[in-house]
Amino acid sequence: MSGARCQSPRRSIKMTEEKILTKHPLGKSGRNISKHKYETMKQAIVETLRNKELTHTELFNQLNKSLKGKFSDNISWYAETVKLDLEARKKIERTSSKPQKYRLK
């Protein structure tokens, strides 16, 4: 036989990552994101708000500090997406105070 080689076709094996479709408190369309990233961010938000009320800036500063180096994507984008979802699901709420704060429900 001449220099022909039998090659098996390369198969692209992709693990399908489980996703979650987030909700929005104003009924706008949510985002389809990684369930693992959702759960990681949800846990961080709940832990950060446990027994305290925080402004948006305080919440995001603490999330960025606690997740830096542990979260591979844009912390602020995922935090906002998951925060809105938790509001829509009535897990957290905004206070009527000025400045407005967030707390667990």
PDB file of C-alpha atoms in Angstrom:
ATOM      1  CA  MET A   1       0.000   0.000   0.000  1.00  0.00           C
ATOM      2  CA  SER A   2       1.263   3.491  -0.714  1.00  0.00           C
ATOM      3  CA  GLY A   3       1.610   6.129   2.021  1.00  0.00           C
ATOM      4  CA  ALA A   4      -2.135   6.271   2.743  1.00  0.00           C
ATOM      5  CA  ARG A   5      -3.069   6.103   6.398  1.00  0.00           C
ATOM      6  CA  CYS A   6      -6.327   5.123   7.892  1.00  0.00           C
ATOM      7  CA  GLN A   7      -7.459   7.867  10.212  1.00  0.00           C
ATOM      8  CA  SER A   8     -10.444   7.701  12.423  1.00  0.00           C
ATOM      9  CA  PRO A   9     -12.594  10.791  12.323  1.00  0.00           C
ATOM     10  CA  ARG A  10     -11.997  13.079  15.259  1.00  0.00           C
ATOM     11  CA  ARG A  11     -14.996  13.405  17.419  1.00  0.00           C
ATOM     12  CA  SER A  12     -15.698  16.559  19.269  1.00  0.00           C
ATOM     13  CA  ILE A  13     -16.910  15.526  22.666  1.00  0.00           C
ATOM     14  CA  LYS A  14     -18.612  18.393  24.422  1.00  0.00           C
ATOM     15  CA  MET A  15     -20.108  18.035  27.813  1.00  0.00           C
ATOM     16  CA  THR A  16     -23.439  19.749  27.804  1.00  0.00           C
ATOM     17  CA  GLU A  17     -23.548  22.067  30.747  1.00  0.00           C
ATOM     18  CA  GLU A  18     -26.808  22.273  32.652  1.00  0.00           C
ATOM     19  CA  LYS A  19     -28.448  25.680  32.240  1.00  0.00           C
ATOM     20  CA  ILE A  20     -31.051  27.691  34.089  1.00  0.00           C
ATOM     21  CA  LEU A  21     -33.300  30.368  32.617  1.00  0.00           C
ATOM     22  CA  THR A  22     -33.345  33.280  35.044  1.00  0.00           C
ATOM     23  CA  LYS A  23     -36.380  35.434  35.727  1.00  0.00           C
ATOM     24  CA  HIS A  24     -36.710  39.211  35.868  1.00  0.00           C
ATOM     25  CA  PRO A  25     -38.830  41.039  38.486  1.00  0.00           C
ATOM     26  CA  LEU A  26     -40.408  43.283  35.826  1.00  0.00           C
ATOM     27  CA  GLY A  27     -41.312  40.364  33.563  1.00  0.00           C
ATOM     28  CA  LYS A  28     -38.556  41.106  31.052  1.00  0.00           C
ATOM     29  CA  SER A  29     -36.844  38.155  29.425  1.00  0.00           C
ATOM     30  CA  GLY A  30     -34.330  36.349  31.586  1.00  0.00           C
ATOM     31  CA  ARG A  31     -30.934  34.949  30.686  1.00  0.00           C
ATOM     32  CA  ASN A  32     -29.982  31.329  30.049  1.00  0.00           C
ATOM     33  CA  ILE A  33     -26.877  30.784  32.193  1.00  0.00           C
ATOM     34  CA  SER A  34     -24.831  27.948  33.639  1.00  0.00           C
ATOM     35  CA  LYS A  35     -26.645  26.368  36.571  1.00  0.00           C
ATOM     36  CA  HIS A  36     -23.326  25.912  38.379  1.00  0.00           C
ATOM     37  CA  LYS A  37     -22.496  29.625  38.057  1.00  0.00           C
ATOM     38  CA  TYR A  38     -26.059  30.510  39.078  1.00  0.00           C
ATOM     39  CA  GLU A  39     -25.851  28.378  42.223  1.00  0.00           C
ATOM     40  CA  THR A  40     -22.396  29.748  43.111  1.00  0.00           C
ATOM     41  CA  MET A  41     -23.611  33.337  42.787  1.00  0.00           C
ATOM     42  CA  LYS A  42     -26.918  32.646  44.543  1.00  0.00           C
ATOM     43  CA  GLN A  43     -25.088  31.171  47.524  1.00  0.00           C
ATOM     44  CA  ALA A  44     -22.728  34.157  47.658  1.00  0.00           C
ATOM     45  CA  ILE A  45     -25.622  36.650  47.551  1.00  0.00           C
ATOM     46  CA  VAL A  46     -27.597  34.828  50.254  1.00  0.00           C
ATOM     47  CA  GLU A  47     -24.525  34.559  52.506  1.00  0.00           C
ATOM     48  CA  THR A  48     -23.687  38.230  51.971  1.00  0.00           C
ATOM     49  CA  LEU A  49     -27.224  39.357  52.848  1.00  0.00           C
ATOM     50  CA  ARG A  50     -27.627  37.014  55.816  1.00  0.00           C
ATOM     51  CA  ASN A  51     -28.640  39.125  58.837  1.00  0.00           C
ATOM     52  CA  LYS A  52     -27.981  42.462  57.129  1.00  0.00           C
ATOM     53  CA  GLU A  53     -29.302  44.917  54.592  1.00  0.00           C
ATOM     54  CA  LEU A  54     -26.907  46.297  51.984  1.00  0.00           C
ATOM     55  CA  THR A  55     -27.079  48.929  49.271  1.00  0.00           C
ATOM     56  CA  HIS A  56     -26.458  47.827  45.692  1.00  0.00           C
ATOM     57  CA  THR A  57     -22.892  49.180  45.871  1.00  0.00           C
ATOM     58  CA  GLU A  58     -22.163  47.499  49.225  1.00  0.00           C
ATOM     59  CA  LEU A  59     -23.558  44.176  48.001  1.00  0.00           C
ATOM     60  CA  PHE A  60     -21.542  44.228  44.782  1.00  0.00           C
ATOM     61  CA  ASN A  61     -18.339  45.338  46.523  1.00  0.00           C
ATOM     62  CA  GLN A  62     -18.631  42.411  48.926  1.00  0.00           C
ATOM     63  CA  LEU A  63     -19.455  39.934  46.141  1.00  0.00           C
ATOM     64  CA  ASN A  64     -16.477  41.100  44.066  1.00  0.00           C
ATOM     65  CA  LYS A  65     -14.224  40.792  47.110  1.00  0.00           C
ATOM     66  CA  SER A  66     -15.461  37.344  48.178  1.00  0.00           C
ATOM     67  CA  LEU A  67     -15.542  35.802  44.670  1.00  0.00           C
ATOM     68  CA  LYS A  68     -12.373  37.328  43.200  1.00  0.00           C
ATOM     69  CA  GLY A  69     -10.171  34.487  41.972  1.00  0.00           C
ATOM     70  CA  LYS A  70     -12.942  31.923  42.599  1.00  0.00           C
ATOM     71  CA  PHE A  71     -15.310  32.919  39.785  1.00  0.00           C
ATOM     72  CA  SER A  72     -14.060  32.693  36.216  1.00  0.00           C
ATOM     73  CA  ASP A  73     -16.448  35.156  34.571  1.00  0.00           C
ATOM     74  CA  ASN A  74     -17.674  38.711  35.064  1.00  0.00           C
ATOM     75  CA  ILE A  75     -18.755  38.784  38.708  1.00  0.00           C
ATOM     76  CA  SER A  76     -20.837  41.959  38.390  1.00  0.00           C
ATOM     77  CA  TRP A  77     -22.786  40.721  35.344  1.00  0.00           C
ATOM     78  CA  TYR A  78     -23.635  37.381  36.961  1.00  0.00           C
ATOM     79  CA  ALA A  79     -24.396  39.078  40.288  1.00  0.00           C
ATOM     80  CA  GLU A  80     -26.895  41.438  38.638  1.00  0.00           C
ATOM     81  CA  THR A  81     -28.518  38.613  36.658  1.00  0.00           C
ATOM     82  CA  VAL A  82     -28.877  36.346  39.705  1.00  0.00           C
ATOM     83  CA  LYS A  83     -29.931  39.229  41.986  1.00  0.00           C
ATOM     84  CA  LEU A  84     -32.781  40.093  39.603  1.00  0.00           C
ATOM     85  CA  ASP A  85     -33.778  36.418  39.473  1.00  0.00           C
ATOM     86  CA  LEU A  86     -33.834  36.193  43.276  1.00  0.00           C
ATOM     87  CA  GLU A  87     -36.017  39.314  43.385  1.00  0.00           C
ATOM     88  CA  ALA A  88     -38.409  37.794  40.835  1.00  0.00           C
ATOM     89  CA  ARG A  89     -38.565  34.571  42.868  1.00  0.00           C
ATOM     90  CA  LYS A  90     -39.233  36.591  46.054  1.00  0.00           C
ATOM     91  CA  LYS A  91     -36.065  35.333  47.787  1.00  0.00           C
ATOM     92  CA  ILE A  92     -34.684  38.842  48.283  1.00  0.00           C
ATOM     93  CA  GLU A  93     -36.350  42.241  48.280  1.00  0.00           C
ATOM     94  CA  ARG A  94     -35.541  45.920  48.022  1.00  0.00           C
ATOM     95  CA  THR A  95     -36.285  48.115  51.015  1.00  0.00           C
ATOM     96  CA  SER A  96     -38.157  51.400  50.737  1.00  0.00           C
ATOM     97  CA  SER A  97     -35.353  53.239  52.546  1.00  0.00           C
ATOM     98  CA  LYS A  98     -33.139  55.860  50.950  1.00  0.00           C
ATOM     99  CA  PRO A  99     -30.712  54.714  49.759  1.00  0.00           C
ATOM    100  CA  GLN A 100     -32.504  51.543  48.753  1.00  0.00           C
ATOM    101  CA  LYS A 101     -31.100  48.352  50.252  1.00  0.00           C
ATOM    102  CA  TYR A 102     -31.458  44.627  49.617  1.00  0.00           C
ATOM    103  CA  ARG A 103     -32.351  41.995  52.198  1.00  0.00           C
ATOM    104  CA  LEU A 104     -33.406  38.367  52.384  1.00  0.00           C
ATOM    105  CA  LYS A 105     -37.146  37.812  52.444  1.00  0.00           C
TER     106      LYS A 105
END
